[in-house]
Amino acid sequence: MNHHVVRQGKRSGFKLSPVAVGLASCLSFFVMDTYAREVPTLDTIVVTGTRTEKRLLDTPVRTEVITQQELQRTNAITLRDAVENIPGIQLREIHGKSGFEVSLQGLSSDQVLVLLNGLPLAASTGSTVDLDQYLIGDIERIEVVKGATSAQYGSSAMGGVINIITKSVQDGLAVSGQVDLGSYGKQNASGKSVSVNNHHEKLQIDASNGEFKGRIAAEQFRTDGFSENPDNYPLRGDISKRQQISVYGAWQPSDQFMGWIDLNYYDESDEQKSLNFVPPFYLQQHKTEDIERQRISAGSQIKLSEKISVDLKALHESYDTQSRQTTDGYLSALRNSEQENNHFTAQMDLAEWYKQKWQFGVDWHEEKLQQSNNGKFEMQGGEVSRDRYELFAQNDIQWNERLNVVAGLRVQDDQDFGSHSAFKLSAKYRLFENQSFLSDLRASFGQGYRVPNLKERFYSFDHSHLGYYVIGNENLKPESSDSYQIGINAVSNNKWNAEVNFFLNDIQDLIQTDYQNSTIVDGITRYTYNNVAKAKTQGVELSAEYHITPDWSVTGGYTYTEAKDKTTGLFITRRPEHIARLGSNFSLNDALSTSLRLRYQSDEYADSANQNQSPDWLTVDTQFDYKFSPRISVFAGIDNIFDEQRDFESSTDFRPIAGRYVYTGLRFNWDTDF
């Protein structure tokens, strides 16, 4: 079967064969998974893989880190911008709305858990987190763990975890901020190439005297949208305004106690303009959507003795949306959705005992959802809810100087699905070490599971005007998986480091729309969800960084993924076989620096019959930074330099939506010790 059919699109862009991508990646095969310029990044403390603090170099669970330096080098504004340069991550538009979801190792966004400081982030559709709906002004780093992590984090972590870690508050007073502007050139909504199309501002104030700590952060992003032809009705990029405000406070009277509270408010207004083909006419559709997320989290860290510490966290989050859609001026949908998530976790860590560090914990999670369209409930039974209780345990064993083993087990009792358990075993073995070189072998086996979300079970998706209707299925079973990861990394004399990782994810009872057993009622095709498939994703990930000089580093990453439906033997849609990332960071002097990022993605099947493919694509971004002083810097950059963009007339072209984007801005910071 030919997997590389070339389709003709409006923009052909660059064509890179998988062989060329593999060779380019192998030539740069010298690093781990971070684009930071400084090699000491390997000393970064990470927490996601084991729920305990470990150096990135020492953790048995492979963890990839996006640093604050990298976020600045790429002018990342949303979580989607932040993760797009991680090797192997695939970003896709969320079906039916604006926004982007993530895929890890061929597993879907429903199977990837997104956390904010270890607590779950609300999903925009009841199952999928929209990565565009979190502004990242107060982020210190982002940690990514691929493969099943249900033993650590429960349901929805079959494919991995993305954990957003916010900045810690330092002693003294600090004020920082940023203002930047951007343009899509001739694709600006105004039609004027030199006009400003996007506006972004953020401000953060931190204060601490040691015992009391506080932060206020505010951020806003506005865009007028864009279109390949602004004179026509459709907008390819939505008109949008996003605002986020967070207030954080902590009290630490002694080394034995620390309490904190974090308030986060997010507001978004979107406007979409599109054409809907209802034979024989194209009808103008206009949709507005208002989104509001209120998030309150609090916790405490208590040291009961020299041997026992307790970490308590609680979360209440509401996520409300209201959308209004008209077709040729007539109201076609008025939809209201209200979500509520409540979460509590308690974790106890014991001191080392015979080279073992035990950890025990309990989680409770509750979610509620109600949704209506034109005054009629779309959730069967009106408001639906579920809760679950979970117990977890972990043992971190330093077997000897070379071998570290972490074993974890989680048992869940779900209100509707009863009990379920997941196990994970990870190990790191130091293969070789001297003063200038070390190498580690990492391996893990993990069981994953995902309980069907409330929409899959209860949602009635009425698109009768388009000829179909999707009905939720209360009898769905949870998905489950077995995940295998094994890899080797090497670090040489603060000059280069490298990693290769092989993965296999075997998935059972995959939930999909059941097309084979559809029925027709009054001319409308009715579908439902069923556990109709088994799937397997497997492949290899390479990543590398090499410091040519103290001021110049190059990075590379390549991922090969084979994702197949084991029932049909066909490839799963929207899973490209080849994804590659290349980067360069170069400082001309103490004031001027530049960065370059290349992203390549191979063609991908657009239909389950494997008859149509979306073309491959390559984008190139660059940014220049100039420091006037330690407190003030300016920057300018171009995203998608060569204007790679999809053919909007093709329904199977999934290349980038946005074309070339030019921006410039200013950053400032000021701090003092009390």
Coordinates of C-alpha atoms in Angstrom, one line a residue, residues 80-593:
R80 CA -0.8 25.0 22.6
D81 CA 2.1 27.3 21.6
A82 CA 4.1 26.0 24.5
V83 CA 4.0 22.3 23.6
E84 CA 4.1 22.4 19.8
N85 CA 7.9 22.0 19.7
I86 CA 8.1 18.9 21.8
P87 CA 9.2 15.9 19.7
G88 CA 6.3 13.6 18.8
I89 CA 3.5 15.8 20.0
Q90 CA 0.7 16.2 17.5
L91 CA -1.8 19.1 17.7
R92 CA -5.2 18.9 16.0
E93 CA -8.2 21.2 15.8
I94 CA -11.1 20.2 18.0
H95 CA -14.0 19.1 15.9
G96 CA -16.9 21.5 15.8
K97 CA -15.3 24.4 17.6
S98 CA -12.2 26.6 17.7
G99 CA -9.3 25.3 19.7
F100 CA -6.6 22.6 19.6
E101 CA -6.2 19.2 21.3
V102 CA -3.1 17.0 21.7
S103 CA -2.2 13.5 20.8
L104 CA 0.8 11.6 22.4
Q105 CA 2.3 8.4 20.9
G106 CA -0.8 8.0 18.7
L107 CA -3.3 8.1 21.5
S108 CA -6.1 10.7 21.3
S109 CA -6.7 13.8 23.5
D110 CA -9.4 12.0 25.4
Q111 CA -6.6 9.7 26.7
V112 CA -4.2 12.4 27.7
L113 CA -4.6 14.1 31.1
V114 CA -3.8 17.8 31.4
L115 CA -2.9 19.0 34.9
L116 CA -2.2 22.4 36.5
N117 CA 0.1 22.0 39.5
G118 CA -1.0 18.3 39.7
L119 CA -4.7 19.0 39.6
P120 CA -6.9 18.3 36.5
L121 CA -7.8 21.1 34.1
A122 CA -11.4 21.4 32.8
A123 CA -12.1 19.9 29.4
S124 CA -13.8 22.1 26.9
T125 CA -16.0 19.3 25.6
G126 CA -16.4 17.2 28.7
S127 CA -13.4 15.1 27.7
T128 CA -10.9 17.1 25.7
V129 CA -8.8 20.0 27.0
D130 CA -8.5 22.9 24.6
L131 CA -4.9 23.9 24.8
D132 CA -5.7 27.3 23.5
Q133 CA -7.7 28.0 26.6
Y134 CA -4.8 28.5 29.1
L135 CA -2.6 31.5 28.9
I136 CA 0.9 30.7 30.2
G137 CA 2.2 34.0 31.6
D138 CA 2.9 32.6 35.1
I139 CA 4.3 29.2 34.0
E140 CA 7.8 28.1 35.2
R141 CA 7.9 24.9 33.2
I142 CA 5.8 22.2 31.6
E143 CA 6.4 18.5 32.2
V144 CA 5.3 15.8 29.8
V145 CA 5.2 12.1 30.5
K146 CA 4.2 9.8 27.6
G147 CA 2.6 6.3 27.9
A148 CA 0.1 5.0 30.5
T149 CA 0.3 6.8 33.8
S150 CA -3.0 5.7 35.3
A151 CA -1.3 4.2 38.3
Q152 CA -0.1 7.7 39.2
Y153 CA -3.1 9.8 38.0
G154 CA -6.1 7.5 37.3
S155 CA -8.6 7.6 34.5
S156 CA -7.8 9.6 31.3
A157 CA -4.0 9.1 31.7
M158 CA -3.8 6.2 29.2
G159 CA -1.7 8.2 26.8
G160 CA 0.2 10.3 29.2
V161 CA 0.2 13.5 31.3
I162 CA 0.9 17.1 30.6
N163 CA 1.6 19.0 33.9
I164 CA 1.7 22.8 34.0
I165 CA 3.9 24.0 36.8
T166 CA 3.5 27.7 37.8
K167 CA 6.3 29.9 39.1
S168 CA 7.4 29.9 42.7
V169 CA 7.4 33.3 44.5
Q170 CA 10.8 34.5 45.5
D171 CA 11.6 36.8 48.5
G172 CA 11.2 40.5 47.8
L173 CA 9.1 42.4 45.3
A174 CA 9.1 41.7 41.6
V175 CA 7.1 43.2 38.7
S176 CA 7.2 41.8 35.2
G177 CA 5.2 42.2 32.0
Q178 CA 5.0 42.0 28.3
V179 CA 3.3 43.8 25.4
D180 CA 3.4 42.4 21.8
L181 CA 1.6 43.0 18.5
G182 CA 1.3 40.8 15.4
S183 CA 0.1 40.7 11.8
Y184 CA -0.9 38.0 9.3
G185 CA -0.1 40.4 6.4
K186 CA -2.5 40.2 3.5
Q187 CA -4.6 37.7 5.5
N188 CA -5.5 40.2 8.2
A189 CA -9.2 40.4 8.8
S190 CA -9.1 44.1 7.8
G191 CA -7.5 43.2 4.5
K192 CA -4.7 45.7 5.2
S193 CA -1.2 44.0 5.2
V194 CA 0.4 46.6 7.5
S195 CA -2.4 46.7 10.1
V196 CA -2.1 45.2 13.6
N197 CA -4.3 42.1 13.9
N198 CA -3.3 40.6 17.3
H199 CA -2.7 42.2 20.7
H200 CA -1.2 40.5 23.7
E201 CA -0.5 42.0 27.1
K202 CA 0.5 40.5 30.5
L203 CA 1.5 41.8 33.9
Q204 CA 2.7 39.9 37.0
I205 CA 3.4 41.2 40.5
D206 CA 5.1 38.9 43.1
A207 CA 5.8 39.8 46.8
S208 CA 7.2 37.8 49.7
N209 CA 8.8 38.4 53.0
G210 CA 9.6 34.8 53.7
E211 CA 6.5 33.8 55.7
F212 CA 3.9 35.3 53.4
K213 CA 4.0 35.0 49.6
G214 CA 1.6 36.3 47.0
R215 CA 1.2 36.8 43.3
I216 CA -1.3 38.6 41.0
A217 CA -1.0 37.8 37.3
A218 CA -3.2 39.2 34.5
E219 CA -3.1 38.4 30.8
Q220 CA -5.1 39.3 27.7
F221 CA -4.9 38.1 24.1
R222 CA -7.1 39.6 21.3
T223 CA -7.2 38.7 17.6
D224 CA -9.4 40.0 14.8
G225 CA -9.2 36.7 13.0
F226 CA -7.7 36.0 9.6
S227 CA -8.7 34.6 6.2
E228 CA -6.8 33.7 3.0
N229 CA -9.2 36.1 1.2
P230 CA -10.5 38.8 3.7
D231 CA -13.1 40.0 1.0
N232 CA -14.9 36.7 1.3
Y233 CA -17.3 35.8 4.1
P234 CA -15.5 32.9 5.8
L235 CA -12.9 33.5 8.5
R236 CA -10.3 30.8 8.8
G237 CA -9.2 32.1 12.2
D238 CA -11.8 33.2 14.7
I239 CA -12.3 36.7 16.1
S240 CA -11.3 36.1 19.8
K241 CA -10.7 37.8 23.1
R242 CA -9.2 35.8 26.0
Q243 CA -8.5 37.1 29.5
Q244 CA -7.0 35.3 32.4
I245 CA -6.5 36.5 36.0
S246 CA -4.9 34.5 38.8
V247 CA -4.3 35.4 42.5
Y248 CA -2.0 33.2 44.6
G249 CA -1.2 33.4 48.3
A250 CA 0.8 31.2 50.6
W251 CA 1.7 31.2 54.3
Q252 CA 4.7 29.3 55.7
P253 CA 5.2 30.0 59.4
S254 CA 7.7 27.2 59.8
D255 CA 9.4 24.3 58.0
Q256 CA 6.7 22.0 59.2
F257 CA 3.7 23.7 57.6
M258 CA 2.8 25.6 54.4
G259 CA -0.7 26.5 53.2
W260 CA -1.7 28.0 49.9
I261 CA -4.7 29.1 47.8
D262 CA -4.9 29.8 44.1
L263 CA -7.8 31.6 42.4
N264 CA -7.9 31.5 38.6
Y265 CA -10.5 33.2 36.3
Y266 CA -10.6 32.7 32.5
D267 CA -13.0 34.4 30.1
E268 CA -13.2 34.0 26.3
S269 CA -15.4 35.4 23.5
D270 CA -15.2 33.8 20.1
E271 CA -16.8 34.7 16.8
Q272 CA -16.8 32.3 13.8
K273 CA -17.9 32.8 10.2
S274 CA -18.1 29.8 7.9
L275 CA -20.0 28.4 4.9
N276 CA -22.2 25.3 5.2
F277 CA -23.0 23.4 2.0
V278 CA -26.6 22.4 1.9
P279 CA -27.1 21.2 -1.7
P280 CA -27.2 23.1 -3.9
F281 CA -26.3 26.2 -1.9
Y282 CA -23.6 27.4 0.4
L283 CA -25.3 29.0 3.5
Q284 CA -23.6 31.6 5.7
Q285 CA -23.1 30.4 9.2
H286 CA -22.3 32.8 12.1
K287 CA -21.5 31.5 15.6
T288 CA -20.6 33.3 18.8
E289 CA -19.4 31.5 21.9
D290 CA -18.8 32.9 25.4
I291 CA -16.7 30.8 27.8
E292 CA -16.1 31.3 31.5
R293 CA -13.9 29.2 33.7
Q294 CA -13.6 29.7 37.5
R295 CA -11.0 27.7 39.3
I296 CA -10.3 27.6 43.0
S297 CA -7.6 25.4 44.4
A298 CA -6.0 25.2 47.8
G299 CA -3.7 22.9 49.8
S300 CA -1.2 22.5 52.5
Q301 CA 2.1 20.7 53.0
I302 CA 2.6 19.3 56.5
K303 CA 5.6 17.7 57.9
L304 CA 4.3 15.4 60.7
S305 CA 7.8 14.2 61.7
E306 CA 11.2 13.6 60.3
K307 CA 9.8 10.6 58.5
I308 CA 6.3 11.5 57.5
S309 CA 5.1 14.4 55.3
V310 CA 1.5 15.0 54.0
D311 CA 0.4 16.9 50.9
L312 CA -3.3 17.9 50.7
K313 CA -4.9 19.5 47.6
A314 CA -8.5 20.4 46.8
L315 CA -10.1 21.9 43.6
H316 CA -13.4 23.4 42.6
E317 CA -13.8 24.3 39.0
S318 CA -16.8 25.5 36.9
Y319 CA -16.7 25.8 33.1
D320 CA -19.7 27.4 31.5
T321 CA -20.3 28.1 27.8
Q322 CA -23.1 29.8 25.8
S323 CA -23.1 29.6 22.0
R324 CA -25.5 31.0 19.4
Q325 CA -25.4 29.9 15.8
T326 CA -27.4 31.4 12.9
T327 CA -27.7 30.1 9.3
D328 CA -28.4 32.7 6.7
G329 CA -29.6 34.9 9.5
Y330 CA -32.0 32.4 11.1
L331 CA -31.3 31.0 14.6
S332 CA -30.2 27.3 14.2
A333 CA -28.8 26.6 17.7
L334 CA -28.7 28.3 21.1
R335 CA -26.6 26.0 23.3
N336 CA -25.8 26.3 27.0
S337 CA -23.4 24.1 28.8
E338 CA -22.5 24.0 32.5
Q339 CA -19.7 21.8 33.9
E340 CA -18.5 21.4 37.4
N341 CA -15.4 19.5 38.6
N342 CA -14.5 18.8 42.2
H343 CA -11.3 17.1 43.2
F344 CA -9.5 16.2 46.4
T345 CA -6.2 14.4 46.9
A346 CA -4.1 13.5 50.0
Q347 CA -0.6 12.1 49.6
M348 CA 1.6 10.8 52.4
D349 CA 5.4 10.3 51.8
L350 CA 7.5 8.3 54.2
A351 CA 11.3 8.8 54.8
E352 CA 13.7 6.4 53.3
W353 CA 13.6 3.0 55.0
Y354 CA 15.9 0.2 53.9
K355 CA 16.6 2.0 50.6
Q356 CA 12.8 2.4 50.0
K357 CA 10.6 5.5 49.9
W358 CA 6.9 4.6 50.4
Q359 CA 4.1 6.8 49.2
F360 CA 0.3 6.4 49.9
G361 CA -2.6 8.5 48.8
V362 CA -6.3 8.9 48.2
D363 CA -8.2 10.8 45.5
W364 CA -11.8 11.8 45.2
H365 CA -13.2 13.2 42.0
E366 CA -16.7 14.4 41.0
E367 CA -17.9 15.9 37.8
K368 CA -21.3 17.2 36.7
L369 CA -22.6 18.2 33.3
Q370 CA -25.7 19.7 31.8
Q371 CA -26.3 21.0 28.3
S372 CA -29.3 22.3 26.4
N373 CA -29.9 23.3 22.8
N374 CA -32.8 25.7 22.0
G375 CA -34.2 25.0 25.5
K376 CA -34.1 21.2 25.1
F377 CA -31.8 19.1 27.3
E378 CA -29.1 17.4 25.1
M379 CA -28.0 15.2 28.1
Q380 CA -30.3 12.2 28.6
G381 CA -31.9 12.7 32.0
G382 CA -31.0 16.5 32.2
E383 CA -28.0 17.0 34.5
V384 CA -25.7 14.0 34.7
S385 CA -22.9 13.3 37.2
R386 CA -20.4 10.8 38.4
D387 CA -17.9 10.4 41.1
R388 CA -15.1 8.1 42.0
Y389 CA -12.8 7.2 44.9
E390 CA -9.2 6.0 44.4
L391 CA -6.4 4.7 46.5
F392 CA -2.8 4.6 45.3
A393 CA 0.5 3.4 46.6
Q394 CA 4.1 3.6 45.4
N395 CA 7.5 2.3 46.4
D396 CA 10.6 4.1 45.2
I397 CA 13.5 1.6 45.7
Q398 CA 17.1 2.5 45.3
W399 CA 18.2 -1.1 44.8
N400 CA 21.9 -0.2 44.6
E401 CA 24.0 2.6 43.3
R402 CA 23.1 1.8 39.7
L403 CA 19.5 0.6 39.9
N404 CA 16.4 2.6 40.9
V405 CA 13.0 0.9 40.7
V406 CA 9.6 2.6 41.2
A407 CA 6.4 0.4 41.5
G408 CA 2.9 1.9 41.7
L409 CA -0.6 0.6 42.1
R410 CA -4.0 2.4 42.0
V411 CA -7.4 1.0 42.8
Q412 CA -10.5 3.0 41.6
D413 CA -14.1 2.6 42.7
D414 CA -16.4 4.4 40.2
Q415 CA -20.0 5.2 40.9
D416 CA -21.1 3.6 37.6
F417 CA -18.3 1.2 36.7
G418 CA -17.3 -0.4 40.0
S419 CA -13.7 -1.2 40.8
H420 CA -10.7 -1.1 38.5
S421 CA -6.9 -1.3 39.2
A422 CA -3.8 -0.2 37.3
F423 CA -0.2 -1.1 37.9
K424 CA 3.1 0.5 36.8
L425 CA 6.7 -0.6 37.1
S426 CA 9.5 1.7 36.1
A427 CA 13.3 1.3 36.4
K428 CA 16.5 3.2 35.6
Y429 CA 19.8 1.5 35.4
R430 CA 23.1 3.4 35.2
L431 CA 25.0 1.6 32.4
F432 CA 28.2 3.6 32.6
E433 CA 29.6 6.7 34.4
N434 CA 32.9 8.5 34.7
Q435 CA 33.9 12.1 35.1
S436 CA 33.0 13.1 31.5
F437 CA 30.2 10.6 30.4
L438 CA 27.2 8.7 31.7
S439 CA 24.5 6.5 30.2
D440 CA 21.2 5.2 31.6
L441 CA 18.7 2.6 30.6
R442 CA 15.1 3.3 31.3
A443 CA 12.2 0.9 31.0
S444 CA 8.6 0.8 32.2
F445 CA 5.4 -1.1 31.9
G446 CA 2.1 0.6 32.7
Q447 CA -1.6 -0.3 32.7
G448 CA -3.9 2.4 31.5
Y449 CA -7.6 2.9 31.6
R450 CA -10.2 5.5 30.8
V451 CA -13.8 5.5 32.0
P452 CA -16.3 6.7 29.3
N453 CA -16.9 10.4 29.7
L454 CA -20.4 11.8 30.4
K455 CA -20.9 13.0 26.8
E456 CA -20.1 9.5 25.4
R457 CA -22.7 8.0 27.7
F458 CA -25.5 10.6 27.8
Y459 CA -25.1 13.2 25.0
S460 CA -27.7 13.4 22.2
F461 CA -25.9 15.1 19.3
D462 CA -28.7 16.3 17.1
H463 CA -27.6 17.2 13.6
S464 CA -30.8 16.1 11.9
H465 CA -30.5 19.1 9.5
L466 CA -27.3 17.5 8.2
G467 CA -28.9 14.0 8.1
Y468 CA -27.5 12.3 11.2
Y469 CA -28.0 12.0 15.0
V470 CA -25.5 10.6 17.5
I471 CA -26.9 9.1 20.8
G472 CA -24.8 8.4 23.9
N473 CA -24.5 4.8 25.1
E474 CA -24.9 4.2 28.9
N475 CA -23.6 0.6 28.5
L476 CA -20.1 1.5 27.4
K477 CA -17.2 -0.2 29.1
P478 CA -14.0 1.5 30.1
E479 CA -11.1 1.5 27.7
S480 CA -7.9 -0.1 28.9
S481 CA -4.3 -0.4 27.7
D482 CA -0.9 -1.9 28.3
S483 CA 2.0 0.4 27.7
Y484 CA 5.7 -0.6 27.2
Q485 CA 8.5 2.0 27.1
I486 CA 12.3 1.3 26.9
G487 CA 15.1 3.7 26.1
I488 CA 18.7 4.7 26.5
N489 CA 20.1 8.2 27.2
A490 CA 23.6 9.5 27.3
V491 CA 25.2 12.7 28.6
S492 CA 28.8 13.7 27.7
N493 CA 30.8 16.3 29.6
N494 CA 28.2 19.1 29.6
K495 CA 28.6 19.2 25.8
W496 CA 25.9 16.9 24.4
N497 CA 23.2 14.5 25.5
A498 CA 21.0 12.1 23.6
E499 CA 18.1 9.7 24.0
V500 CA 16.3 7.0 22.0
N501 CA 13.0 5.5 23.3
F502 CA 10.9 2.7 21.9
F503 CA 7.2 2.5 22.8
L504 CA 4.2 0.1 22.4
N505 CA 0.6 0.9 23.5
D506 CA -1.9 -2.0 23.2
I507 CA -5.5 -0.7 23.6
Q508 CA -8.6 -2.7 24.3
D509 CA -12.3 -1.7 24.1
L510 CA -11.6 1.5 22.2
I511 CA -14.6 3.7 22.2
Q512 CA -15.7 4.9 18.7
T513 CA -18.8 5.9 16.8
D514 CA -20.3 2.6 15.6
Y515 CA -20.9 3.2 11.9
Q516 CA -21.7 -0.5 11.1
N517 CA -24.7 -0.8 13.3
S518 CA -26.4 2.6 12.5
T519 CA -30.1 2.8 11.9
I520 CA -32.3 5.1 9.8
V521 CA -35.4 6.7 11.3
D522 CA -37.5 9.1 9.2
G523 CA -34.6 9.5 6.8
I524 CA -32.2 10.4 9.6
T525 CA -29.2 8.1 10.2
R526 CA -28.7 7.4 13.9
Y527 CA -25.4 6.4 15.3
T528 CA -24.2 5.6 18.8
Y529 CA -20.9 4.9 20.6
N530 CA -19.6 1.4 21.2
N531 CA -16.5 -0.4 22.4
V532 CA -15.9 -1.5 18.8
A533 CA -12.2 -1.5 18.3
K534 CA -8.8 -2.6 19.5
A535 CA -5.8 -0.6 18.6
K536 CA -2.0 -0.6 18.7
T537 CA 0.4 2.2 18.5
Q538 CA 4.1 1.6 18.4
G539 CA 7.3 3.4 17.3
V540 CA 10.5 5.1 18.3
E541 CA 11.4 8.6 19.5
L542 CA 14.8 10.2 19.1
S543 CA 15.9 13.5 20.6
A544 CA 19.2 15.3 20.9
E545 CA 21.0 18.5 21.8
Y546 CA 24.6 19.5 21.0
H547 CA 26.4 22.6 22.3
I548 CA 28.7 23.7 19.4
T549 CA 30.0 26.6 21.5
P550 CA 28.9 28.0 24.9
D551 CA 26.7 30.4 22.9
W552 CA 25.3 28.1 20.2
S553 CA 23.3 24.9 20.6
V554 CA 21.3 22.8 18.2
T555 CA 18.5 20.4 19.0
G556 CA 16.6 17.7 17.2
G557 CA 13.8 15.3 17.7
Y558 CA 12.2 12.6 15.5
T559 CA 9.3 10.3 16.2
Y560 CA 8.0 7.4 14.1
T561 CA 4.5 6.2 15.0
E562 CA 2.5 3.3 13.6
A563 CA -1.1 3.4 14.8
K564 CA -3.4 0.7 13.6
D565 CA -6.9 -0.5 14.3
K566 CA -6.4 -4.2 15.2
T567 CA -9.9 -5.1 14.2
T568 CA -9.7 -3.9 10.6
G569 CA -5.9 -3.8 10.1
L570 CA -6.1 -0.3 8.8
F571 CA -4.3 2.8 9.9
I572 CA -6.0 5.0 12.4
T573 CA -6.9 8.4 11.0
R574 CA -5.0 11.6 11.9
R575 CA -1.9 9.8 13.0
P576 CA 1.2 10.8 10.9
E577 CA 4.0 8.3 10.8
H578 CA 6.7 10.9 11.0
I579 CA 7.1 14.0 13.1
A580 CA 10.4 15.9 13.4
R581 CA 11.6 18.9 15.3
L582 CA 14.9 20.8 14.7
G583 CA 16.0 23.9 16.6
S584 CA 18.9 26.3 17.1
N585 CA 19.7 28.9 19.8
F586 CA 22.5 31.3 19.2
S587 CA 23.7 34.3 21.2
L588 CA 25.7 36.8 19.2
N589 CA 26.7 38.7 22.4
D590 CA 25.4 39.4 25.9
A591 CA 22.6 41.5 24.4
L592 CA 21.5 39.9 21.1
S593 CA 20.3 36.3 20.6

